[in-house]
PDB file of C-alpha atoms in Angstrom:
ATOM      1  CA  UNK A   1     -42.055  -8.201  10.592  1.00 80.00           C
ATOM      2  CA  UNK A   2     -42.732  -5.802   7.671  1.00 87.00           C
ATOM      3  CA  UNK A   3     -43.310  -2.972  10.139  1.00 90.00           C
ATOM      4  CA  UNK A   4     -39.873  -3.496  11.767  1.00 92.00           C
ATOM      5  CA  UNK A   5     -38.350  -3.033   8.575  1.00 94.00           C
ATOM      6  CA  UNK A   6     -40.085   0.183   7.953  1.00 94.00           C
ATOM      7  CA  UNK A   7     -39.211   1.389  11.443  1.00 94.00           C
ATOM      8  CA  UNK A   8     -35.444   0.549  10.986  1.00 94.00           C
ATOM      9  CA  UNK A   9     -35.438   2.234   7.590  1.00 94.00           C
ATOM     10  CA  UNK A  10     -37.009   5.541   9.030  1.00 94.00           C
ATOM     11  CA  UNK A  11     -34.391   5.524  11.820  1.00 94.00           C
ATOM     12  CA  UNK A  12     -31.483   4.974   9.379  1.00 95.00           C
ATOM     13  CA  UNK A  13     -32.771   7.923   7.260  1.00 93.00           C
ATOM     14  CA  UNK A  14     -33.036  10.191  10.132  1.00 93.00           C
ATOM     15  CA  UNK A  15     -29.492   9.051  11.301  1.00 94.00           C
ATOM     16  CA  UNK A  16     -28.039   9.748   8.038  1.00 93.00           C
ATOM     17  CA  UNK A  17     -29.335  13.290   8.000  1.00 92.00           C
ATOM     18  CA  UNK A  18     -27.925  13.677  11.488  1.00 93.00           C
ATOM     19  CA  UNK A  19     -24.643  12.548  10.027  1.00 93.00           C
ATOM     20  CA  UNK A  20     -24.837  15.095   7.338  1.00 91.00           C
ATOM     21  CA  UNK A  21     -25.569  17.825   9.863  1.00 91.00           C
ATOM     22  CA  UNK A  22     -22.672  16.837  12.086  1.00 92.00           C
ATOM     23  CA  UNK A  23     -20.307  16.785   9.136  1.00 91.00           C
ATOM     24  CA  UNK A  24     -21.498  20.257   8.163  1.00 89.00           C
ATOM     25  CA  UNK A  25     -21.209  21.420  11.761  1.00 89.00           C
ATOM     26  CA  UNK A  26     -17.446  20.412  11.748  1.00 90.00           C
ATOM     27  CA  UNK A  27     -16.414  21.432   8.145  1.00 87.00           C
ATOM     28  CA  UNK A  28     -18.497  24.419   7.293  1.00 86.00           C
ATOM     29  CA  UNK A  29     -16.536  27.669   6.963  1.00 85.00           C
ATOM     30  CA  UNK A  30     -18.303  30.192   9.183  1.00 86.00           C
ATOM     31  CA  UNK A  31     -20.818  30.451  11.987  1.00 87.00           C
ATOM     32  CA  UNK A  32     -23.926  30.997   9.887  1.00 88.00           C
ATOM     33  CA  UNK A  33     -23.337  28.028   7.511  1.00 88.00           C
ATOM     34  CA  UNK A  34     -22.498  25.923  10.377  1.00 89.00           C
ATOM     35  CA  UNK A  35     -26.031  26.751  11.913  1.00 88.00           C
ATOM     36  CA  UNK A  36     -27.540  26.071   8.506  1.00 88.00           C
ATOM     37  CA  UNK A  37     -26.062  22.700   8.497  1.00 87.00           C
ATOM     38  CA  UNK A  38     -27.184  21.943  12.035  1.00 87.00           C
ATOM     39  CA  UNK A  39     -30.973  22.581  10.897  1.00 86.00           C
ATOM     40  CA  UNK A  40     -30.671  19.296   9.222  1.00 86.00           C
ATOM     41  CA  UNK A  41     -30.227  17.560  12.551  1.00 89.00           C
ATOM     42  CA  UNK A  42     -33.150  19.035  14.234  1.00 87.00           C
ATOM     43  CA  UNK A  43     -35.698  18.760  11.350  1.00 87.00           C
ATOM     44  CA  UNK A  44     -35.373  15.526   9.218  1.00 89.00           C
ATOM     45  CA  UNK A  45     -32.774  13.842  11.518  1.00 91.00           C
ATOM     46  CA  UNK A  46     -34.872  14.242  14.598  1.00 92.00           C
ATOM     47  CA  UNK A  47     -38.231  13.872  12.695  1.00 92.00           C
ATOM     48  CA  UNK A  48     -37.046  10.491  11.184  1.00 92.00           C
ATOM     49  CA  UNK A  49     -35.910   9.010  14.423  1.00 94.00           C
ATOM     50  CA  UNK A  50     -39.123  10.275  16.033  1.00 95.00           C
ATOM     51  CA  UNK A  51     -41.312   8.822  13.216  1.00 94.00           C
ATOM     52  CA  UNK A  52     -39.566   5.563  13.651  1.00 94.00           C
ATOM     53  CA  UNK A  53     -40.092   5.526  17.382  1.00 94.00           C
ATOM     54  CA  UNK A  54     -43.790   6.418  16.919  1.00 94.00           C
ATOM     55  CA  UNK A  55     -44.177   3.434  14.717  1.00 94.00           C
ATOM     56  CA  UNK A  56     -42.391   1.325  17.185  1.00 94.00           C
ATOM     57  CA  UNK A  57     -44.679   2.571  20.248  1.00 93.00           C
ATOM     58  CA  UNK A  58     -47.897   1.849  18.303  1.00 92.00           C
ATOM     59  CA  UNK A  59     -47.171  -1.453  16.474  1.00 91.00           C
ATOM     60  CA  UNK A  60     -44.554  -3.096  18.700  1.00 91.00           C
ATOM     61  CA  UNK A  61     -45.031  -1.763  22.281  1.00 88.00           C
ATOM     62  CA  UNK A  62     -48.774  -0.922  21.675  1.00 87.00           C
ATOM     63  CA  UNK A  63     -48.565   1.890  24.326  1.00 86.00           C
ATOM     64  CA  UNK A  64     -50.641   5.004  23.635  1.00 87.00           C
ATOM     65  CA  UNK A  65     -49.107   7.130  26.183  1.00 87.00           C
ATOM     66  CA  UNK A  66     -45.513   6.642  24.857  1.00 90.00           C
ATOM     67  CA  UNK A  67     -46.829   7.530  21.200  1.00 92.00           C
ATOM     68  CA  UNK A  68     -48.490  10.676  22.474  1.00 91.00           C
ATOM     69  CA  UNK A  69     -45.294  11.783  24.142  1.00 91.00           C
ATOM     70  CA  UNK A  70     -43.282  11.036  21.028  1.00 93.00           C
ATOM     71  CA  UNK A  71     -45.907  13.319  19.120  1.00 91.00           C
ATOM     72  CA  UNK A  72     -45.470  16.197  21.783  1.00 91.00           C
ATOM     73  CA  UNK A  73     -41.807  15.859  21.517  1.00 92.00           C
ATOM     74  CA  UNK A  74     -41.944  16.341  17.795  1.00 92.00           C
ATOM     75  CA  UNK A  75     -44.501  19.147  18.179  1.00 90.00           C
ATOM     76  CA  UNK A  76     -42.188  20.873  20.686  1.00 91.00           C
ATOM     77  CA  UNK A  77     -39.042  20.707  18.370  1.00 91.00           C
ATOM     78  CA  UNK A  78     -40.936  21.994  15.424  1.00 90.00           C
ATOM     79  CA  UNK A  79     -42.343  25.008  17.242  1.00 89.00           C
ATOM     80  CA  UNK A  80     -39.298  26.010  19.446  1.00 91.00           C
ATOM     81  CA  UNK A  81     -36.390  25.232  17.086  1.00 91.00           C
ATOM     82  CA  UNK A  82     -36.893  27.989  14.563  1.00 91.00           C
ATOM     83  CA  UNK A  83     -37.120  30.808  17.316  1.00 92.00           C
ATOM     84  CA  UNK A  84     -33.868  29.506  18.901  1.00 91.00           C
ATOM     85  CA  UNK A  85     -32.073  29.516  15.485  1.00 91.00           C
ATOM     86  CA  UNK A  86     -33.460  32.817  14.401  1.00 92.00           C
ATOM     87  CA  UNK A  87     -32.297  34.622  17.638  1.00 92.00           C
ATOM     88  CA  UNK A  88     -28.788  32.800  17.717  1.00 91.00           C
ATOM     89  CA  UNK A  89     -28.265  33.863  14.121  1.00 90.00           C
ATOM     90  CA  UNK A  90     -29.461  37.459  14.817  1.00 90.00           C
ATOM     91  CA  UNK A  91     -27.371  37.699  18.164  1.00 91.00           C
ATOM     92  CA  UNK A  92     -24.366  36.467  16.501  1.00 90.00           C
ATOM     93  CA  UNK A  93     -24.652  38.911  13.742  1.00 88.00           C
ATOM     94  CA  UNK A  94     -25.258  41.764  16.137  1.00 88.00           C
ATOM     95  CA  UNK A  95     -22.288  40.811  18.312  1.00 89.00           C
ATOM     96  CA  UNK A  96     -20.060  41.233  15.234  1.00 84.00           C
ATOM     97  CA  UNK A  97     -19.621  37.685  14.181  1.00 83.00           C
ATOM     98  CA  UNK A  98     -18.653  37.759  10.340  1.00 85.00           C
ATOM     99  CA  UNK A  99     -17.415  35.037   8.032  1.00 83.00           C
ATOM    100  CA  UNK A 100     -13.664  34.989   7.133  1.00 80.00           C
ATOM    101  CA  UNK A 101     -14.539  35.417   3.401  1.00 79.00           C
ATOM    102  CA  UNK A 102     -16.907  38.308   3.167  1.00 78.00           C
ATOM    103  CA  UNK A 103     -20.400  37.446   2.071  1.00 79.00           C
ATOM    104  CA  UNK A 104     -21.331  38.310  -1.404  1.00 77.00           C
ATOM    105  CA  UNK A 105     -24.542  39.677  -0.672  1.00 78.00           C
ATOM    106  CA  UNK A 106     -25.298  41.321   2.858  1.00 80.00           C
ATOM    107  CA  UNK A 107     -28.213  43.392   2.742  1.00 78.00           C
ATOM    108  CA  UNK A 108     -28.558  43.194   6.518  1.00 79.00           C
ATOM    109  CA  UNK A 109     -25.163  44.859   6.986  1.00 78.00           C
ATOM    110  CA  UNK A 110     -26.107  47.448   4.447  1.00 80.00           C
ATOM    111  CA  UNK A 111     -29.318  48.569   5.936  1.00 77.00           C
ATOM    112  CA  UNK A 112     -28.661  48.150   9.554  1.00 75.00           C
ATOM    113  CA  UNK A 113     -25.182  49.622   9.639  1.00 67.00           C
ATOM    114  CA  UNK A 114     -24.029  50.055  13.267  1.00 55.00           C
TER     115      UNK A 114
ATOM    116  CA  UNK B   1     -52.362  46.876  27.138  1.00 67.00           C
ATOM    117  CA  UNK B   2     -55.037  45.068  25.229  1.00 73.00           C
ATOM    118  CA  UNK B   3     -58.456  43.819  27.101  1.00 78.00           C
ATOM    119  CA  UNK B   4     -58.908  40.243  27.830  1.00 80.00           C
ATOM    120  CA  UNK B   5     -61.850  38.976  25.807  1.00 85.00           C
ATOM    121  CA  UNK B   6     -63.993  35.836  26.559  1.00 88.00           C
ATOM    122  CA  UNK B   7     -63.583  33.927  23.218  1.00 88.00           C
ATOM    123  CA  UNK B   8     -59.876  34.590  23.406  1.00 88.00           C
ATOM    124  CA  UNK B   9     -59.879  32.938  27.082  1.00 91.00           C
ATOM    125  CA  UNK B  10     -61.920  29.958  25.846  1.00 91.00           C
ATOM    126  CA  UNK B  11     -59.645  29.353  22.842  1.00 90.00           C
ATOM    127  CA  UNK B  12     -56.401  29.566  25.177  1.00 91.00           C
ATOM    128  CA  UNK B  13     -57.984  27.466  27.825  1.00 93.00           C
ATOM    129  CA  UNK B  14     -58.765  24.631  25.112  1.00 93.00           C
ATOM    130  CA  UNK B  15     -55.251  24.833  23.785  1.00 91.00           C
ATOM    131  CA  UNK B  16     -53.622  24.605  27.539  1.00 93.00           C
ATOM    132  CA  UNK B  17     -56.121  21.758  28.194  1.00 94.00           C
ATOM    133  CA  UNK B  18     -55.350  19.751  25.065  1.00 92.00           C
ATOM    134  CA  UNK B  19     -51.712  20.182  26.030  1.00 90.00           C
ATOM    135  CA  UNK B  20     -52.239  19.029  29.550  1.00 92.00           C
ATOM    136  CA  UNK B  21     -54.007  15.958  28.351  1.00 91.00           C
ATOM    137  CA  UNK B  22     -51.296  15.161  25.920  1.00 89.00           C
ATOM    138  CA  UNK B  23     -48.571  15.431  28.416  1.00 87.00           C
ATOM    139  CA  UNK B  24     -50.229  13.540  31.010  1.00 88.00           C
ATOM    140  CA  UNK B  25     -52.412  11.022  29.254  1.00 85.00           C
ATOM    141  CA  UNK B  26     -54.245  10.213  32.218  1.00 84.00           C
ATOM    142  CA  UNK B  27     -58.135  10.367  32.188  1.00 88.00           C
ATOM    143  CA  UNK B  28     -58.920  10.219  35.956  1.00 92.00           C
ATOM    144  CA  UNK B  29     -61.256  12.875  36.999  1.00 93.00           C
ATOM    145  CA  UNK B  30     -58.569  14.287  39.588  1.00 94.00           C
ATOM    146  CA  UNK B  31     -56.029  14.832  36.834  1.00 92.00           C
ATOM    147  CA  UNK B  32     -58.463  16.403  34.523  1.00 94.00           C
ATOM    148  CA  UNK B  33     -59.935  18.728  37.299  1.00 95.00           C
ATOM    149  CA  UNK B  34     -56.377  20.031  38.107  1.00 94.00           C
ATOM    150  CA  UNK B  35     -55.695  20.534  34.451  1.00 94.00           C
ATOM    151  CA  UNK B  36     -58.773  22.457  33.967  1.00 95.00           C
ATOM    152  CA  UNK B  37     -58.052  24.817  37.055  1.00 96.00           C
ATOM    153  CA  UNK B  38     -54.284  25.427  35.966  1.00 95.00           C
ATOM    154  CA  UNK B  39     -55.213  25.797  32.278  1.00 95.00           C
ATOM    155  CA  UNK B  40     -58.130  28.362  33.286  1.00 95.00           C
ATOM    156  CA  UNK B  41     -55.543  30.412  35.393  1.00 95.00           C
ATOM    157  CA  UNK B  42     -52.898  30.339  32.569  1.00 93.00           C
ATOM    158  CA  UNK B  43     -55.699  31.370  29.928  1.00 93.00           C
ATOM    159  CA  UNK B  44     -57.072  34.151  31.854  1.00 92.00           C
ATOM    160  CA  UNK B  45     -53.542  35.664  32.358  1.00 91.00           C
ATOM    161  CA  UNK B  46     -52.080  34.908  28.810  1.00 90.00           C
ATOM    162  CA  UNK B  47     -55.191  35.089  26.513  1.00 88.00           C
ATOM    163  CA  UNK B  48     -54.510  38.826  25.487  1.00 86.00           C
ATOM    164  CA  UNK B  49     -50.908  37.988  24.622  1.00 85.00           C
ATOM    165  CA  UNK B  50     -51.733  34.921  22.668  1.00 82.00           C
ATOM    166  CA  UNK B  51     -54.828  36.087  20.617  1.00 81.00           C
ATOM    167  CA  UNK B  52     -55.217  39.494  19.191  1.00 79.00           C
ATOM    168  CA  UNK B  53     -57.689  38.553  16.304  1.00 76.00           C
ATOM    169  CA  UNK B  54     -60.628  36.347  15.927  1.00 78.00           C
ATOM    170  CA  UNK B  55     -60.397  33.450  18.533  1.00 76.00           C
ATOM    171  CA  UNK B  56     -62.036  30.804  16.582  1.00 81.00           C
ATOM    172  CA  UNK B  57     -60.926  31.361  12.971  1.00 79.00           C
ATOM    173  CA  UNK B  58     -59.823  27.807  12.666  1.00 79.00           C
ATOM    174  CA  UNK B  59     -63.386  26.590  12.724  1.00 83.00           C
ATOM    175  CA  UNK B  60     -63.866  27.911   9.328  1.00 86.00           C
ATOM    176  CA  UNK B  61     -63.337  24.672   7.100  1.00 88.00           C
ATOM    177  CA  UNK B  62     -61.672  26.132   4.318  1.00 89.00           C
ATOM    178  CA  UNK B  63     -58.739  27.639   6.662  1.00 89.00           C
ATOM    179  CA  UNK B  64     -58.677  24.307   8.525  1.00 90.00           C
ATOM    180  CA  UNK B  65     -58.272  22.297   5.372  1.00 91.00           C
ATOM    181  CA  UNK B  66     -55.660  24.912   4.420  1.00 90.00           C
ATOM    182  CA  UNK B  67     -53.792  24.449   7.667  1.00 90.00           C
ATOM    183  CA  UNK B  68     -53.769  20.557   7.372  1.00 92.00           C
ATOM    184  CA  UNK B  69     -52.831  20.819   3.866  1.00 92.00           C
ATOM    185  CA  UNK B  70     -49.906  23.095   4.610  1.00 91.00           C
ATOM    186  CA  UNK B  71     -48.656  21.019   7.643  1.00 90.00           C
ATOM    187  CA  UNK B  72     -49.016  17.598   5.933  1.00 91.00           C
ATOM    188  CA  UNK B  73     -48.233  18.203   2.481  1.00 91.00           C
ATOM    189  CA  UNK B  74     -46.692  21.712   1.466  1.00 91.00           C
ATOM    190  CA  UNK B  75     -44.260  22.030   4.405  1.00 91.00           C
ATOM    191  CA  UNK B  76     -42.901  18.446   4.486  1.00 92.00           C
ATOM    192  CA  UNK B  77     -42.285  18.371   0.812  1.00 92.00           C
ATOM    193  CA  UNK B  78     -40.129  21.693   0.937  1.00 91.00           C
ATOM    194  CA  UNK B  79     -38.515  20.404   4.062  1.00 91.00           C
ATOM    195  CA  UNK B  80     -37.423  17.091   2.457  1.00 91.00           C
ATOM    196  CA  UNK B  81     -36.089  18.802  -0.706  1.00 91.00           C
ATOM    197  CA  UNK B  82     -34.096  21.288   1.300  1.00 90.00           C
ATOM    198  CA  UNK B  83     -32.769  18.650   3.575  1.00 91.00           C
ATOM    199  CA  UNK B  84     -31.635  16.372   0.617  1.00 92.00           C
ATOM    200  CA  UNK B  85     -30.166  19.541  -0.901  1.00 90.00           C
ATOM    201  CA  UNK B  86     -28.274  20.484   2.299  1.00 89.00           C
ATOM    202  CA  UNK B  87     -27.116  16.825   3.083  1.00 90.00           C
ATOM    203  CA  UNK B  88     -25.542  16.842  -0.390  1.00 89.00           C
ATOM    204  CA  UNK B  89     -23.601  19.967   0.287  1.00 88.00           C
ATOM    205  CA  UNK B  90     -22.463  18.554   3.529  1.00 88.00           C
ATOM    206  CA  UNK B  91     -21.242  15.262   2.175  1.00 88.00           C
ATOM    207  CA  UNK B  92     -19.751  16.986  -0.830  1.00 85.00           C
ATOM    208  CA  UNK B  93     -17.122  18.394   1.147  1.00 81.00           C
ATOM    209  CA  UNK B  94     -18.843  21.749   2.240  1.00 78.00           C
ATOM    210  CA  UNK B  95     -17.090  23.650  -0.402  1.00 80.00           C
ATOM    211  CA  UNK B  96     -20.169  24.143  -2.718  1.00 80.00           C
ATOM    212  CA  UNK B  97     -21.677  27.029  -0.721  1.00 84.00           C
ATOM    213  CA  UNK B  98     -22.182  30.775  -1.266  1.00 85.00           C
ATOM    214  CA  UNK B  99     -23.617  32.404   1.735  1.00 87.00           C
ATOM    215  CA  UNK B 100     -25.214  35.701   1.896  1.00 87.00           C
ATOM    216  CA  UNK B 101     -28.125  37.869   3.405  1.00 87.00           C
ATOM    217  CA  UNK B 102     -30.793  38.703   1.013  1.00 88.00           C
ATOM    218  CA  UNK B 103     -33.882  40.897   1.445  1.00 88.00           C
ATOM    219  CA  UNK B 104     -36.995  39.505   0.295  1.00 88.00           C
ATOM    220  CA  UNK B 105     -40.492  41.035   0.014  1.00 89.00           C
ATOM    221  CA  UNK B 106     -43.402  39.330   1.770  1.00 88.00           C
ATOM    222  CA  UNK B 107     -47.098  39.812   0.757  1.00 87.00           C
ATOM    223  CA  UNK B 108     -48.765  38.583   3.975  1.00 86.00           C
ATOM    224  CA  UNK B 109     -51.011  40.990   6.213  1.00 85.00           C
ATOM    225  CA  UNK B 110     -51.703  38.842   9.149  1.00 84.00           C
ATOM    226  CA  UNK B 111     -49.193  38.605  12.103  1.00 84.00           C
ATOM    227  CA  UNK B 112     -49.740  35.043  12.636  1.00 85.00           C
ATOM    228  CA  UNK B 113     -49.155  34.497   8.950  1.00 88.00           C
ATOM    229  CA  UNK B 114     -45.829  36.275   8.981  1.00 90.00           C
ATOM    230  CA  UNK B 115     -44.634  34.577  12.058  1.00 89.00           C
ATOM    231  CA  UNK B 116     -45.460  31.097  10.793  1.00 90.00           C
ATOM    232  CA  UNK B 117     -43.820  31.922   7.385  1.00 92.00           C
ATOM    233  CA  UNK B 118     -40.773  33.259   9.002  1.00 92.00           C
ATOM    234  CA  UNK B 119     -40.572  29.935  11.288  1.00 92.00           C
ATOM    235  CA  UNK B 120     -41.018  27.758   8.241  1.00 92.00           C
ATOM    236  CA  UNK B 121     -38.283  29.514   6.363  1.00 91.00           C
ATOM    237  CA  UNK B 122     -35.977  29.099   9.402  1.00 91.00           C
ATOM    238  CA  UNK B 123     -37.002  25.450   9.838  1.00 90.00           C
ATOM    239  CA  UNK B 124     -35.925  24.530   6.256  1.00 89.00           C
ATOM    240  CA  UNK B 125     -32.193  23.896   6.156  1.00 87.00           C
ATOM    241  CA  UNK B 126     -30.272  26.452   4.103  1.00 87.00           C
ATOM    242  CA  UNK B 127     -32.329  29.400   5.047  1.00 90.00           C
ATOM    243  CA  UNK B 128     -32.451  31.460   8.407  1.00 91.00           C
ATOM    244  CA  UNK B 129     -34.772  34.482   8.903  1.00 91.00           C
ATOM    245  CA  UNK B 130     -32.820  37.055  10.625  1.00 89.00           C
ATOM    246  CA  UNK B 131     -35.020  40.209  10.809  1.00 88.00           C
ATOM    247  CA  UNK B 132     -38.542  41.292   9.774  1.00 89.00           C
ATOM    248  CA  UNK B 133     -39.052  44.801   8.744  1.00 89.00           C
ATOM    249  CA  UNK B 134     -41.797  46.943   7.464  1.00 87.00           C
ATOM    250  CA  UNK B 135     -41.213  49.764   4.972  1.00 85.00           C
ATOM    251  CA  UNK B 136     -43.944  51.736   3.221  1.00 82.00           C
ATOM    252  CA  UNK B 137     -46.690  49.042   4.049  1.00 83.00           C
ATOM    253  CA  UNK B 138     -44.470  46.135   2.566  1.00 87.00           C
ATOM    254  CA  UNK B 139     -43.231  43.684   4.821  1.00 88.00           C
ATOM    255  CA  UNK B 140     -39.534  42.454   4.306  1.00 89.00           C
ATOM    256  CA  UNK B 141     -37.483  39.538   5.597  1.00 89.00           C
ATOM    257  CA  UNK B 142     -33.757  39.458   5.894  1.00 89.00           C
ATOM    258  CA  UNK B 143     -32.819  35.777   5.100  1.00 89.00           C
ATOM    259  CA  UNK B 144     -29.476  34.274   5.478  1.00 89.00           C
ATOM    260  CA  UNK B 145     -29.288  31.935   2.568  1.00 88.00           C
ATOM    261  CA  UNK B 146     -26.296  29.232   2.192  1.00 86.00           C
ATOM    262  CA  UNK B 147     -26.403  29.350  -1.721  1.00 84.00           C
ATOM    263  CA  UNK B 148     -27.394  32.879  -2.950  1.00 85.00           C
ATOM    264  CA  UNK B 149     -28.445  32.254  -6.685  1.00 80.00           C
ATOM    265  CA  UNK B 150     -30.379  35.408  -7.174  1.00 77.00           C
ATOM    266  CA  UNK B 151     -29.829  39.028  -5.910  1.00 76.00           C
ATOM    267  CA  UNK B 152     -32.495  40.404  -3.411  1.00 68.00           C
ATOM    268  CA  UNK B 153     -36.041  40.995  -4.410  1.00 74.00           C
ATOM    269  CA  UNK B 154     -38.854  39.052  -5.984  1.00 80.00           C
ATOM    270  CA  UNK B 155     -36.752  36.403  -7.592  1.00 82.00           C
ATOM    271  CA  UNK B 156     -34.743  35.458  -4.458  1.00 82.00           C
ATOM    272  CA  UNK B 157     -38.184  35.463  -2.722  1.00 82.00           C
ATOM    273  CA  UNK B 158     -39.709  32.990  -4.953  1.00 84.00           C
ATOM    274  CA  UNK B 159     -36.566  30.540  -4.770  1.00 84.00           C
ATOM    275  CA  UNK B 160     -36.790  30.755  -0.961  1.00 84.00           C
ATOM    276  CA  UNK B 161     -40.512  30.878  -0.068  1.00 83.00           C
ATOM    277  CA  UNK B 162     -42.580  30.312  -3.264  1.00 80.00           C
ATOM    278  CA  UNK B 163     -44.684  27.200  -2.315  1.00 85.00           C
ATOM    279  CA  UNK B 164     -44.596  28.168   1.529  1.00 88.00           C
ATOM    280  CA  UNK B 165     -45.992  31.560   1.067  1.00 88.00           C
ATOM    281  CA  UNK B 166     -48.820  30.269  -1.136  1.00 89.00           C
ATOM    282  CA  UNK B 167     -49.708  27.681   1.499  1.00 89.00           C
ATOM    283  CA  UNK B 168     -49.722  30.170   4.499  1.00 89.00           C
ATOM    284  CA  UNK B 169     -51.811  32.637   2.556  1.00 88.00           C
ATOM    285  CA  UNK B 170     -54.436  29.973   2.042  1.00 87.00           C
ATOM    286  CA  UNK B 171     -54.531  29.535   5.931  1.00 87.00           C
ATOM    287  CA  UNK B 172     -54.520  33.190   7.091  1.00 83.00           C
ATOM    288  CA  UNK B 173     -56.021  35.243   4.306  1.00 75.00           C
TER     289      UNK B 173
END
């Protein structure tokens, strides 16, 4: 019973971070800030839910193969997510996406002026 | 093109095989044999792109301990701190932000270390690495930062990656 409470808490924490990310995704003023907010979803949001799922698979289902697959999913998210975020941000900048309100510090635009 | 070295092939083979076992989770001899054949083929073709330096550096206990310490303690702590900060900004109406791109110096020699640090920075909410460049033997990252509290240079670098860089240096140098 105690383990179910831990699982539920982990899941709720993950979902709260997902909610924060989604709110940021809708309300943030420019592309890059929206990407920053969405990182919340793919890190602590996903990892919290997956950690809850992992405990569920181990202690409630007792299935090793499900547990291992959850670990693989978490590993893949952690390894692949930053590469995608980096290339989307860089691609958006190169394609000419700029915030409406100019950034206070923009060393990238200063050094790589096209 | 670099030549394929035997230790690199063995290390890549072990990585592929471990991944195969994790995905299939089936220990019948047929599955394992098929996995070994596929892993060997993949390792032969991709080892020279995967591994440039020493293949078995992780067998050094200090570095292995450093990696475990980084993955289980240093990085999660930074991740949770950054996530809580970001969640506060989001629930606070998304007004409390001051985005900008800063240029920060990085003192890491190893390629893998630089890649790992750049990915760690991107993975923490609030910072995204946009470009890695090298000028006069000094590596610089261009980092998009949601709340620029210090202009470019050392100070911004410490705020963005202080603890992370120390952890990565323990693993790769």
